[in-house]
Short mmCIF file of C-alpha atoms in Angstrom, two decimals:
data_model
loop_
_atom_site.label_atom_id
_atom_site.label_comp_id
_atom_site.label_asym_id
_atom_site.label_seq_id
_atom_site.Cartn_x
_atom_site.Cartn_y
_atom_site.Cartn_z
CA MET X 1 65.78 56.55 142.39
CA PHE X 2 68.52 59.08 141.71
CA ARG X 3 67.66 62.71 140.18
CA VAL X 4 69.87 64.19 137.81
CA LEU X 5 69.23 67.74 136.99
CA VAL X 6 70.23 69.11 133.44
CA THR X 7 70.26 72.90 133.15
CA ASP X 8 72.00 73.63 130.03
CA ASN X 9 71.73 72.50 126.34
CA LEU X 10 72.77 68.62 126.35
CA SER X 11 73.17 66.69 123.26
CA PRO X 12 70.08 63.89 122.92
CA ALA X 13 72.72 61.27 122.98
CA GLY X 14 73.82 62.23 126.48
CA LEU X 15 69.98 62.34 127.57
CA ALA X 16 69.40 59.00 126.02
CA VAL X 17 72.59 57.55 128.11
CA LEU X 18 70.95 58.82 131.20
CA GLU X 19 67.44 57.65 130.44
CA GLN X 20 68.41 54.06 129.83
CA HIS X 21 69.14 53.68 133.52
CA ALA X 22 66.21 52.51 135.49
CA GLY X 23 67.77 54.00 138.42
CA ILE X 24 68.05 57.35 137.28
CA GLU X 25 65.52 60.22 136.93
CA VAL X 26 66.21 63.06 134.26
CA ASP X 27 65.23 66.55 135.03
CA VAL X 28 66.01 68.94 132.18
CA ARG X 29 65.36 72.59 133.22
CA GLN X 30 67.08 75.11 131.01
CA GLY X 31 67.13 78.89 131.20
CA LEU X 32 66.74 78.78 135.11
CA SER X 33 67.51 82.10 137.35
CA PRO X 34 70.25 81.40 139.87
CA GLU X 35 67.53 81.27 142.36
CA GLU X 36 65.69 78.61 140.47
CA VAL X 37 68.91 76.54 140.28
CA ARG X 38 69.33 76.82 143.95
CA GLU X 39 65.85 75.33 144.71
CA ALA X 40 66.05 72.66 141.92
CA LEU X 41 69.48 71.42 143.40
CA LYS X 42 67.53 70.68 146.56
CA SER X 43 65.88 67.63 145.16
CA ALA X 44 68.85 66.54 142.89
CA ASP X 45 71.50 63.94 143.49
CA GLY X 46 73.61 65.15 140.60
CA ILE X 47 73.80 67.80 137.95
CA ILE X 48 74.94 68.25 134.48
CA ILE X 49 76.02 71.51 133.26
CA ARG X 50 77.98 73.18 130.33
CA SER X 51 79.21 76.76 130.45
CA ALA X 52 76.08 78.65 130.82
CA THR X 53 74.96 77.63 134.45
CA LYS X 54 77.31 79.39 137.05
CA LEU X 55 77.65 77.13 140.40
CA THR X 56 78.59 79.75 142.92
CA PRO X 57 79.13 79.32 146.86
CA GLU X 58 75.66 80.66 147.53
CA LEU X 59 73.84 78.11 145.10
CA LEU X 60 76.11 75.29 146.62
CA LYS X 61 75.55 76.00 150.38
CA ASP X 62 73.87 73.56 152.28
CA GLN X 63 72.79 71.12 149.32
CA LYS X 64 72.38 68.09 151.51
CA ARG X 65 71.19 65.89 149.01
CA LEU X 66 73.75 67.03 145.98
CA LYS X 67 76.48 64.51 145.49
CA VAL X 68 78.08 65.08 142.19
CA ILE X 69 78.45 67.89 139.68
CA VAL X 70 79.58 66.96 136.16
CA ARG X 71 80.77 69.49 133.59
CA ALA X 72 80.03 68.51 129.94
CA GLY X 73 83.45 70.12 128.83
CA VAL X 74 87.03 70.61 130.02
CA GLY X 75 86.69 73.92 132.09
CA VAL X 76 85.32 74.24 135.29
CA ASP X 77 85.82 77.84 136.22
CA ASN X 78 82.00 78.35 136.27
CA ILE X 79 82.01 75.96 139.36
CA ASP X 80 83.34 77.03 142.58
CA LEU X 81 85.61 74.19 143.35
CA PRO X 82 86.49 75.26 146.87
CA ALA X 83 82.85 75.58 147.83
CA ALA X 84 81.89 72.35 146.23
CA THR X 85 84.74 70.48 147.85
CA ARG X 86 83.69 72.01 151.49
CA GLU X 87 80.03 70.84 150.84
CA GLY X 88 81.44 67.51 150.08
CA ILE X 89 80.44 67.44 146.41
CA VAL X 90 82.60 65.53 143.78
CA VAL X 91 83.14 67.58 140.80
CA MET X 92 84.01 65.87 137.50
CA ASN X 93 84.73 67.15 134.09
CA THR X 94 84.89 65.48 130.26
CA PRO X 95 88.37 66.12 129.14
CA ALA X 96 88.43 63.65 126.27
CA GLY X 97 85.12 64.60 124.49
CA ASN X 98 86.31 67.92 122.93
CA THR X 99 89.80 67.14 122.58
CA THR X 100 89.81 66.54 118.70
CA SER X 101 87.72 69.65 118.12
CA THR X 102 89.56 72.14 120.08
CA ALA X 103 92.76 70.86 118.80
CA GLU X 104 91.56 71.35 115.08
CA HIS X 105 90.27 74.81 116.04
CA THR X 106 93.51 75.93 117.28
CA VAL X 107 95.36 74.69 114.18
CA ALA X 108 92.57 76.41 112.10
CA MET X 109 93.04 79.66 113.77
CA MET X 110 96.61 79.70 113.51
CA MET X 111 96.57 78.82 109.85
CA ALA X 112 93.81 81.32 109.01
CA LEU X 113 95.85 84.13 111.23
CA SER X 114 99.03 83.28 108.98
CA ARG X 115 97.16 83.68 105.76
CA ASN X 116 94.88 86.56 106.61
CA ILE X 117 91.91 84.44 105.59
CA ALA X 118 89.16 86.41 107.52
CA PRO X 119 90.07 89.77 106.17
CA ALA X 120 90.71 88.55 102.76
CA ALA X 121 87.15 86.66 102.65
CA ALA X 122 85.44 89.79 103.99
CA GLY X 123 87.20 91.93 101.15
CA MET X 124 85.85 89.28 98.54
CA VAL X 125 82.16 89.82 100.09
CA ALA X 126 82.68 93.59 99.76
CA GLY X 127 83.69 93.18 96.19
CA ARG X 128 87.51 93.87 96.61
CA TRP X 129 90.34 91.79 95.18
CA ASP X 130 93.41 92.65 97.25
CA ARG X 131 95.81 89.85 96.63
CA LYS X 132 98.84 92.11 97.74
CA LEU X 133 97.32 93.29 100.81
CA TYR X 134 97.00 89.82 102.32
CA THR X 135 100.09 88.17 101.69
CA GLY X 136 100.47 85.90 104.37
CA THR X 137 103.23 83.46 106.14
CA GLN X 138 103.54 79.76 105.79
CA LEU X 139 103.80 77.69 108.96
CA SER X 140 106.35 75.18 107.65
CA GLY X 141 109.64 75.61 109.33
CA LYS X 142 108.28 78.04 112.00
CA THR X 143 108.47 77.24 115.86
CA LEU X 144 105.25 76.67 117.66
CA GLY X 145 105.60 77.20 121.48
CA ILE X 146 102.68 75.22 123.30
CA VAL X 147 102.15 76.06 127.14
CA GLY X 148 100.48 73.28 128.51
CA LEU X 149 100.86 69.64 127.21
CA GLY X 150 97.76 68.02 128.63
CA ARG X 151 95.37 66.22 125.76
CA ILE X 152 94.77 69.12 123.63
CA GLY X 153 98.45 70.56 124.07
CA LEU X 154 99.66 67.09 122.80
CA ALA X 155 96.92 66.86 120.04
CA VAL X 156 97.85 70.46 118.58
CA ALA X 157 101.70 69.20 118.70
CA LYS X 158 100.88 66.01 116.64
CA ARG X 159 99.20 68.17 114.10
CA ALA X 160 101.96 70.80 114.08
CA ASN X 161 104.50 68.20 113.39
CA GLY X 162 102.36 67.36 110.40
CA LEU X 163 102.65 70.85 109.32
CA GLU X 164 106.66 70.48 109.37
CA MET X 165 106.66 72.95 112.17
CA LYS X 166 109.51 72.73 115.05
CA VAL X 167 107.18 72.15 118.29
CA VAL X 168 108.56 73.45 121.83
CA GLY X 169 106.66 72.95 124.97
CA TYR X 170 106.16 74.09 128.50
CA ASP X 171 104.78 71.50 130.99
CA PRO X 172 105.91 71.06 134.83
CA PHE X 173 104.46 67.43 134.79
CA LEU X 174 104.93 65.65 131.44
CA SER X 175 108.17 63.41 131.33
CA ALA X 176 110.81 64.36 128.83
CA GLU X 177 110.55 60.81 127.24
CA ARG X 178 106.81 61.27 126.69
CA ALA X 179 107.61 64.74 125.08
CA ALA X 180 110.53 63.45 123.13
CA GLU X 181 108.11 60.62 121.69
CA GLN X 182 105.57 63.35 120.46
CA GLY X 183 108.35 65.32 118.68
CA ILE X 184 108.42 68.19 121.20
CA GLU X 185 111.40 69.79 122.66
CA LEU X 186 110.37 70.23 126.57
CA TYR X 187 111.12 73.44 128.82
CA ARG X 188 110.67 73.34 132.50
CA GLU X 189 110.68 76.99 132.62
CA ILE X 190 108.22 79.16 130.80
CA ASP X 191 110.82 82.27 130.43
CA ASP X 192 113.03 79.62 128.61
CA LEU X 193 110.55 78.71 125.96
CA VAL X 194 109.02 82.22 125.02
CA PRO X 195 111.96 83.72 123.35
CA LEU X 196 112.22 80.87 120.87
CA CYS X 197 108.57 81.12 119.45
CA ASP X 198 107.15 82.43 116.06
CA TYR X 199 103.85 81.13 117.25
CA LEU X 200 102.55 80.53 120.76
CA THR X 201 99.40 78.70 122.07
CA VAL X 202 98.26 78.08 125.34
CA HIS X 203 96.53 75.06 126.59
CA THR X 204 96.27 74.91 130.53
CA PRO X 205 93.28 75.45 132.85
CA LEU X 206 92.67 78.86 134.21
CA THR X 207 93.90 78.69 137.90
CA ASP X 208 95.54 81.40 140.09
CA GLU X 209 98.93 80.17 138.73
CA THR X 210 98.01 80.33 135.14
CA ARG X 211 95.95 83.37 135.02
CA GLY X 212 98.08 86.25 132.99
CA ILE X 213 100.75 83.60 132.52
CA ILE X 214 101.48 85.43 129.09
CA ASN X 215 101.67 88.83 130.11
CA ALA X 216 103.61 92.05 129.10
CA GLU X 217 106.90 90.90 130.57
CA ARG X 218 107.07 87.77 128.55
CA LEU X 219 105.58 89.12 125.39
CA SER X 220 108.49 91.44 125.54
CA LYS X 221 110.68 88.46 125.71
CA MET X 222 109.22 87.10 122.36
CA ARG X 223 110.43 87.51 119.01
CA LYS X 224 109.28 90.61 117.34
CA GLY X 225 106.40 89.38 115.06
CA VAL X 226 105.25 86.64 117.19
CA ARG X 227 101.85 85.33 116.74
CA ILE X 228 99.50 84.29 119.89
CA ILE X 229 96.74 81.71 119.87
CA ASN X 230 94.44 81.26 122.88
CA CYS X 231 91.48 78.65 122.44
CA ALA X 232 91.82 77.71 125.86
CA ARG X 233 90.60 80.13 128.83
CA GLY X 234 90.18 83.65 128.76
CA GLY X 235 92.52 85.37 131.18
CA ILE X 236 95.41 82.87 130.52
CA VAL X 237 96.77 85.62 128.23
CA ASP X 238 96.57 89.07 129.54
CA GLU X 239 94.18 90.79 127.11
CA LYS X 240 95.36 94.51 127.94
CA ASP X 241 99.03 93.38 127.62
CA LEU X 242 98.09 91.77 124.40
CA ALA X 243 96.58 94.82 122.74
CA ASP X 244 99.47 97.07 123.71
CA ALA X 245 101.98 94.61 122.27
CA ILE X 246 100.03 94.20 119.12
CA GLU X 247 99.51 98.26 118.83
CA SER X 248 103.39 98.48 119.34
CA GLY X 249 104.55 96.00 116.75
CA GLN X 250 106.02 93.61 119.11
CA VAL X 251 103.13 91.03 118.26
CA ALA X 252 102.17 90.44 114.59
CA GLY X 253 98.48 89.25 115.45
CA ALA X 254 96.61 87.06 117.66
CA ALA X 255 93.87 84.39 117.39
CA LEU X 256 91.58 84.10 120.09
CA ASP X 257 88.42 81.94 120.84
CA VAL X 258 88.03 82.86 124.43
CA PHE X 259 88.02 85.97 126.44
CA THR X 260 88.05 86.84 130.12
CA SER X 261 84.28 87.97 129.88
CA GLU X 262 82.18 86.40 127.14
CA PRO X 263 80.94 88.17 125.33
CA PRO X 264 83.70 90.47 125.75
CA THR X 265 82.90 93.94 127.39
CA ASP X 266 86.13 95.77 126.19
CA ASP X 267 86.36 95.50 122.38
CA ARG X 268 89.56 97.02 121.95
CA LEU X 269 91.27 94.02 121.49
CA VAL X 270 88.98 92.17 118.95
CA LYS X 271 88.68 95.31 116.89
CA LEU X 272 92.38 95.66 116.34
CA PRO X 273 92.92 94.23 112.26
CA GLN X 274 95.38 91.99 113.36
CA VAL X 275 93.27 89.92 115.55
CA LEU X 276 91.02 87.13 114.35
CA SER X 277 88.33 86.08 117.09
CA THR X 278 85.57 83.64 117.29
CA PRO X 279 82.99 83.16 119.87
CA HIS X 280 84.29 80.35 121.78
CA LEU X 281 83.71 77.64 118.90
CA GLY X 282 86.66 75.35 120.10
CA ALA X 283 84.27 72.64 121.18
CA SER X 284 81.32 73.72 118.94
CA THR X 285 81.37 70.80 116.53
CA ASP X 286 78.43 68.08 116.26
CA GLU X 287 80.74 65.48 117.24
CA ALA X 288 82.45 67.06 120.11
CA GLN X 289 78.96 68.21 121.52
CA GLU X 290 77.69 64.52 121.32
CA LEU X 291 81.14 62.98 122.85
CA VAL X 292 80.95 65.37 125.88
CA ALA X 293 77.20 64.76 126.63
CA VAL X 294 77.73 61.25 126.24
CA GLU X 295 80.53 61.37 128.50
CA ALA X 296 79.14 63.33 131.17
CA ALA X 297 76.18 61.14 131.32
CA GLU X 298 78.46 58.09 131.75
CA LEU X 299 80.42 60.03 134.30
CA ILE X 300 77.29 60.77 136.38
CA SER X 301 75.43 57.51 136.13
CA GLY X 302 78.65 55.65 136.92
CA PHE X 303 79.18 57.70 140.12
CA LEU X 304 75.68 57.34 141.34
CA LEU X 305 74.94 53.64 140.45
CA ARG X 306 78.56 51.99 140.75
CA ASN X 307 80.36 54.49 143.21
CA GLU X 308 82.88 55.12 140.29
CA ILE X 309 84.87 58.24 140.27
CA ARG X 310 86.50 59.21 136.89
CA HIS X 311 87.85 62.71 135.81
CA ALA X 312 87.13 64.06 139.19
CA VAL X 313 88.83 67.57 139.83
CA ASN X 314 88.59 67.79 143.58
CA LEU X 315 89.02 63.75 144.48
CA ALA X 316 91.42 61.04 143.24
CA PRO X 317 90.02 58.74 140.61
CA VAL X 318 88.68 55.35 141.67
CA SER X 319 87.04 52.82 139.14
CA ALA X 320 84.02 50.88 140.26
CA ALA X 321 86.35 47.72 140.69
CA GLU X 322 88.76 49.55 142.69
CA MET X 323 85.87 50.99 144.89
CA ALA X 324 84.25 47.61 145.54
CA GLU X 325 87.93 46.29 146.55
CA ILE X 326 88.59 48.91 148.92
CA ARG X 327 84.91 49.51 150.45
CA THR X 328 85.66 47.16 153.57
CA TYR X 329 88.94 49.24 154.29
CA LEU X 330 86.95 52.56 154.13
CA ASP X 331 84.57 51.19 156.30
CA LEU X 332 87.20 49.95 158.98
CA SER X 333 89.00 53.20 158.73
CA ARG X 334 85.87 55.28 159.26
CA ARG X 335 84.79 53.08 162.33
CA LEU X 336 88.37 53.64 163.86
CA GLY X 337 87.87 57.34 163.46
CA LEU X 338 84.42 57.20 165.17
CA LEU X 339 85.90 55.13 167.96
CA LEU X 340 88.60 57.80 168.70
CA ALA X 341 86.57 60.57 168.36
CA GLN X 342 84.51 59.07 171.12
CA HIS X 343 87.59 58.32 173.50
CA PRO X 344 87.41 59.84 176.75
CA GLN X 345 90.74 61.73 176.00
CA ALA X 346 89.41 63.15 172.46
CA GLY X 347 89.01 66.63 173.46
CA GLY X 348 91.32 69.11 171.81
CA LEU X 349 92.20 67.34 168.84
CA LYS X 350 95.40 68.32 167.51
CA SER X 351 96.49 65.86 164.77
CA ALA X 352 96.17 62.14 163.76
CA ARG X 353 98.56 59.52 162.46
CA ILE X 354 97.37 56.47 160.34
CA MET X 355 99.65 53.51 159.80
CA TYR X 356 98.57 50.94 157.08
CA ARG X 357 100.65 47.43 157.30
CA GLY X 358 100.21 44.55 155.13
CA GLU X 359 97.81 44.22 152.07
CA VAL X 360 96.01 47.35 152.90
CA ALA X 361 99.45 49.24 152.23
CA SER X 362 99.06 48.48 148.57
CA LYS X 363 95.64 50.11 148.10
CA ASN X 364 94.36 53.84 147.71
CA THR X 365 95.51 54.84 151.20
CA LYS X 366 94.84 58.39 150.43
CA LEU X 367 91.10 57.60 149.89
CA ILE X 368 91.13 55.51 153.12
CA THR X 369 92.75 58.17 155.11
CA ALA X 370 90.04 60.35 153.95
CA SER X 371 87.51 57.88 155.23
CA PHE X 372 89.21 57.90 158.60
CA THR X 373 89.23 61.59 158.80
CA SER X 374 85.62 61.83 157.90
CA GLY X 375 84.60 59.43 160.80
CA LEU X 376 86.86 61.31 163.25
CA LEU X 377 85.08 64.53 162.39
CA GLU X 378 81.56 64.04 161.59
CA ALA X 379 80.23 63.71 165.12
CA ALA X 380 81.88 66.83 166.07
CA LEU X 381 80.71 69.16 163.03
CA ASP X 382 77.52 70.33 162.14
CA GLU X 383 78.53 70.08 158.42
CA ASN X 384 78.43 67.23 156.21
CA VAL X 385 81.73 65.47 156.26
CA ASN X 386 82.59 62.81 153.78
CA ILE X 387 85.77 61.77 151.77
CA VAL X 388 85.66 64.65 149.31
CA ASN X 389 85.87 67.26 152.12
CA ALA X 390 87.45 65.32 155.08
CA GLU X 391 91.01 66.65 154.30
CA ILE X 392 90.12 70.48 153.79
CA MET X 393 87.81 70.25 157.02
CA ALA X 394 90.73 68.86 159.24
CA LYS X 395 93.10 71.55 157.63
CA ASP X 396 90.38 74.48 158.39
CA ARG X 397 90.72 73.42 162.19
CA GLY X 398 94.51 72.88 162.26
CA ILE X 399 94.30 69.29 162.46
CA GLU X 400 97.40 67.53 160.92
CA ILE X 401 96.59 64.38 159.41
CA THR X 402 99.35 62.20 158.30
CA GLU X 403 99.87 58.54 156.93
CA SER X 404 102.51 55.87 156.74
CA SER X 405 102.54 52.26 154.93
CA SER X 406 104.42 48.96 154.96
CA SER X 407 103.99 45.93 153.16
CA GLU X 408 105.31 44.00 155.69
CA VAL X 409 102.94 41.63 157.20
CA GLY X 410 102.76 41.14 161.06
CA ASP X 411 100.54 39.50 163.26
CA PHE X 412 97.48 40.20 160.78
CA SER X 413 97.40 40.22 156.74
CA THR X 414 96.07 43.85 157.18
CA LEU X 415 96.33 46.35 160.07
CA ILE X 416 95.19 49.92 160.20
CA GLN X 417 96.28 51.88 163.21
CA ALA X 418 95.33 55.43 164.34
CA THR X 419 96.82 57.45 166.80
CA ILE X 420 95.26 61.03 167.84
CA GLU X 421 97.25 63.47 169.69
CA THR X 422 95.01 65.88 171.97
CA GLU X 423 95.30 67.94 174.75
CA HIS X 424 95.00 65.14 177.05
CA GLY X 425 96.93 62.29 175.68
CA HIS X 426 97.71 60.03 172.38
CA PRO X 427 94.79 57.65 172.22
CA THR X 428 95.36 54.78 169.86
CA ALA X 429 93.09 52.12 168.00
CA ALA X 430 93.90 49.39 165.53
CA GLY X 431 91.68 47.24 163.48
CA THR X 432 91.72 44.42 160.83
CA VAL X 433 89.61 42.45 158.55
CA PHE X 434 88.60 38.91 159.15
CA GLY X 435 87.59 36.93 156.00
CA LYS X 436 86.09 39.53 153.55
CA GLN X 437 84.00 41.65 155.60
CA PHE X 438 84.26 40.80 159.27
CA LEU X 439 85.68 44.27 161.06
CA ARG X 440 87.56 43.71 164.27
CA LEU X 441 89.41 45.96 166.90
CA VAL X 442 92.61 44.14 167.75
CA ARG X 443 94.25 46.96 169.94
CA LEU X 444 93.17 49.67 172.31
CA GLY X 445 96.16 51.71 173.52
CA THR X 446 98.65 48.98 174.57
CA PHE X 447 96.13 46.61 174.94
CA THR X 448 95.67 43.65 172.35
CA LEU X 449 91.94 42.18 172.05
CA ASP X 450 89.54 40.85 169.74
CA ALA X 451 86.39 43.11 169.49
CA TYR X 452 83.34 43.44 167.25
CA LEU X 453 83.97 46.77 165.72
CA ASP X 454 80.16 47.49 165.51
CA GLY X 455 76.95 48.60 167.07
CA LEU X 456 76.91 49.91 170.73
CA MET X 457 80.21 49.15 172.63
CA LEU X 458 80.97 49.45 176.37
CA ILE X 459 84.61 50.22 176.84
CA PHE X 460 86.26 50.27 180.41
CA ARG X 461 89.41 50.02 181.90
CA HIS X 462 90.00 48.27 184.98
CA ARG X 463 92.24 46.32 187.31
CA ASP X 464 92.39 42.65 186.41
CA VAL X 465 90.66 41.12 189.42
CA PRO X 466 88.17 38.46 190.19
CA GLY X 467 84.40 39.20 190.28
CA LEU X 468 84.33 42.42 187.97
CA ILE X 469 83.04 41.07 184.83
CA GLY X 470 80.26 39.01 187.20
CA PHE X 471 79.45 42.30 188.93
CA ILE X 472 78.60 44.02 185.45
CA GLY X 473 76.95 41.02 183.97
CA THR X 474 74.69 40.70 187.13
CA LEU X 475 74.05 44.68 186.91
CA PHE X 476 73.29 44.38 183.06
CA GLY X 477 71.01 41.31 183.81
CA GLN X 478 69.11 43.39 186.37
CA HIS X 479 68.52 46.21 183.97
CA GLY X 480 67.62 44.08 180.83
CA VAL X 481 70.81 44.95 178.89
CA ASN X 482 71.96 42.12 176.77
CA ILE X 483 75.67 41.49 176.01
CA SER X 484 76.09 40.10 172.51
CA HIS X 485 79.84 39.66 172.50
CA MET X 486 82.68 40.55 175.15
CA SER X 487 86.67 40.64 174.60
CA LEU X 488 89.21 41.41 177.34
CA GLY X 489 92.89 42.47 176.96
CA ARG X 490 95.54 42.43 179.55
CA GLU X 491 98.70 44.66 179.84
CA ASN X 492 101.45 42.31 179.12
CA ASP X 493 98.93 39.32 179.62
CA VAL X 494 99.46 39.66 183.29
CA GLN X 495 96.94 38.49 185.90
CA GLY X 496 96.18 41.24 188.44
CA GLY X 497 97.39 44.12 186.47
CA ASN X 498 95.70 46.80 184.13
CA ALA X 499 93.11 45.81 181.62
CA VAL X 500 90.53 46.60 179.14
CA ALA X 501 87.15 45.07 178.21
CA VAL X 502 85.00 45.91 175.35
CA LEU X 503 81.28 44.57 175.58
CA ASN X 504 79.26 44.82 172.36
CA LEU X 505 75.70 45.29 173.68
CA ASP X 506 72.27 44.52 172.05
CA ASN X 507 70.52 47.57 173.97
CA PRO X 508 71.86 50.78 175.80
CA PRO X 509 72.38 50.89 179.50
CA THR X 510 70.81 53.90 181.20
CA PRO X 511 73.19 56.55 182.56
CA GLU X 512 72.53 55.35 185.88
CA VAL X 513 73.88 51.93 185.13
CA VAL X 514 76.97 53.39 183.40
CA ALA X 515 77.62 55.58 186.72
CA GLU X 516 77.31 52.53 188.95
CA ILE X 517 79.82 50.77 186.62
CA ARG X 518 82.22 53.79 186.78
CA ALA X 519 82.00 54.17 190.48
CA HIS X 520 83.27 50.31 190.93
CA PRO X 521 86.54 50.67 192.85
CA GLU X 522 88.47 48.66 190.33
CA VAL X 523 87.18 50.60 187.07
CA THR X 524 89.45 53.34 185.91
CA SER X 525 87.34 54.60 183.11
CA VAL X 526 84.21 54.05 180.97
CA ALA X 527 83.16 54.79 177.67
CA LEU X 528 80.13 54.09 175.76
CA VAL X 529 80.77 54.31 172.06
CA LYS X 530 78.11 54.05 169.39
CA LEU X 531 79.32 52.69 165.75
CA PRO X 532 77.13 51.67 163.00
CA PRO X 533 75.69 48.29 162.99
CA ALA X 534 77.58 45.51 161.25
CA GLY X 535 77.44 45.70 157.38
CA ALA X 536 75.59 49.29 157.62
CA PRO X 537 76.21 51.20 154.57
CA LEU X 538 78.66 54.17 154.33
CA PRO X 539 76.52 57.25 154.24
CA TRP X 540 78.58 58.77 151.33
CA LEU X 541 79.21 55.93 149.24
CA ASP X 542 76.17 53.38 149.56
CA ARG X 543 73.63 55.99 148.32
CA GLY X 544 71.14 53.39 146.66
#
């Protein structure tokens, strides 16, 4: 049974989605202090939040059970993403649910700003009839600049085209063809866009790159009398610089739904008569609240019950079908990582190279590489390592992980080969899948073999001479150690040369028995490797 904690107000429709799953227990607790949230997270597999709950590094530290955070909304600035990633927690948001409502609010704010709706309405309430005072500006024929052409930015562009505005946009990723289809004149440099605008609206996430992207320098490059709209995130537009530009007459007005501090602690900007402000209402419609709640509930239940990853902001998306398809490859790569981590030459790890060949090369190799890296690191680190944080854990320790792929099929329909660079050498191991589920170790260094890649493995290098296997078999028999499978590999397949043997054991030999094997004059190295049993669940994937 998975427990989902809900600490903010969530639409009943979203709660109903969670409650319909027999495998999910819903724990709704609003108004918790940070200390109470931290304590509640200890018994939660996932949490759904909106904007009220702040998930800081202190709250997320050492939350061993917590696997997923879902933000019912687009912005995730109330979640410390680096901290969540380091703790191996998947973070998702709901980008589709409030698209229409936020786009409509943006256009409503732009229209109200242009036609002085708010001050005129306030004058009417006060008993004044000030027609001449509130003469406005029409939107038709004006140029609207859109910074950020994601879902909401494109939705705003569609509505602006309907108002007969000229739409120009900045986005570093949207294709020129897609922009043209939406009636947008695309610019790759924001400084090329800003001088063209009568109106400018921002629709980017708040990041280090976008914080203050509309500042004094760029405001000064705009047409005198430009109007600024921000219904995205406070801080994208520098509030002090905007207030200065309005007071100087460079900017005619601004419509703001979001602020750096909410509610604003410095009210200089909102008190300017040229500013129309609302208290973060972009997604505050009945429809949007229900949609984001339902989407959040579907995301978290899909993740917990079906291993589905959608709209993750710190991990590549993976459908339930794709996850089921690559699960065996995730298992194989993790076991290769675990195996190499226990190699006698594994000390002083510097880098790792993973090569994919054949069928596996067409799969999500980035995720498979993350699985290998988690296996490589998990035995050496006290911290929880999984496919979410493996890459950053390796990078923090100066370990470079690289991958290459080839669709060419060699001796096996699929091959995953990994080589680690250490202070002592370059150990290599390769594995494949027989059938749909049988994992095999087919290469160790220069040796080709066919060993079971599971359970307890005794790996020893030796000279290929008669009597050695008999010696080990007799020794194990004397000490009650059962050999379940054995595989041998010879260098160049030549008798009498160097060789390697992998013995899969049902029970462990004592250190004294291992020492006796190591002391044999024909044995050059011995390693006792512990891997999960055949068919064992992946600890960070099969959570049921």
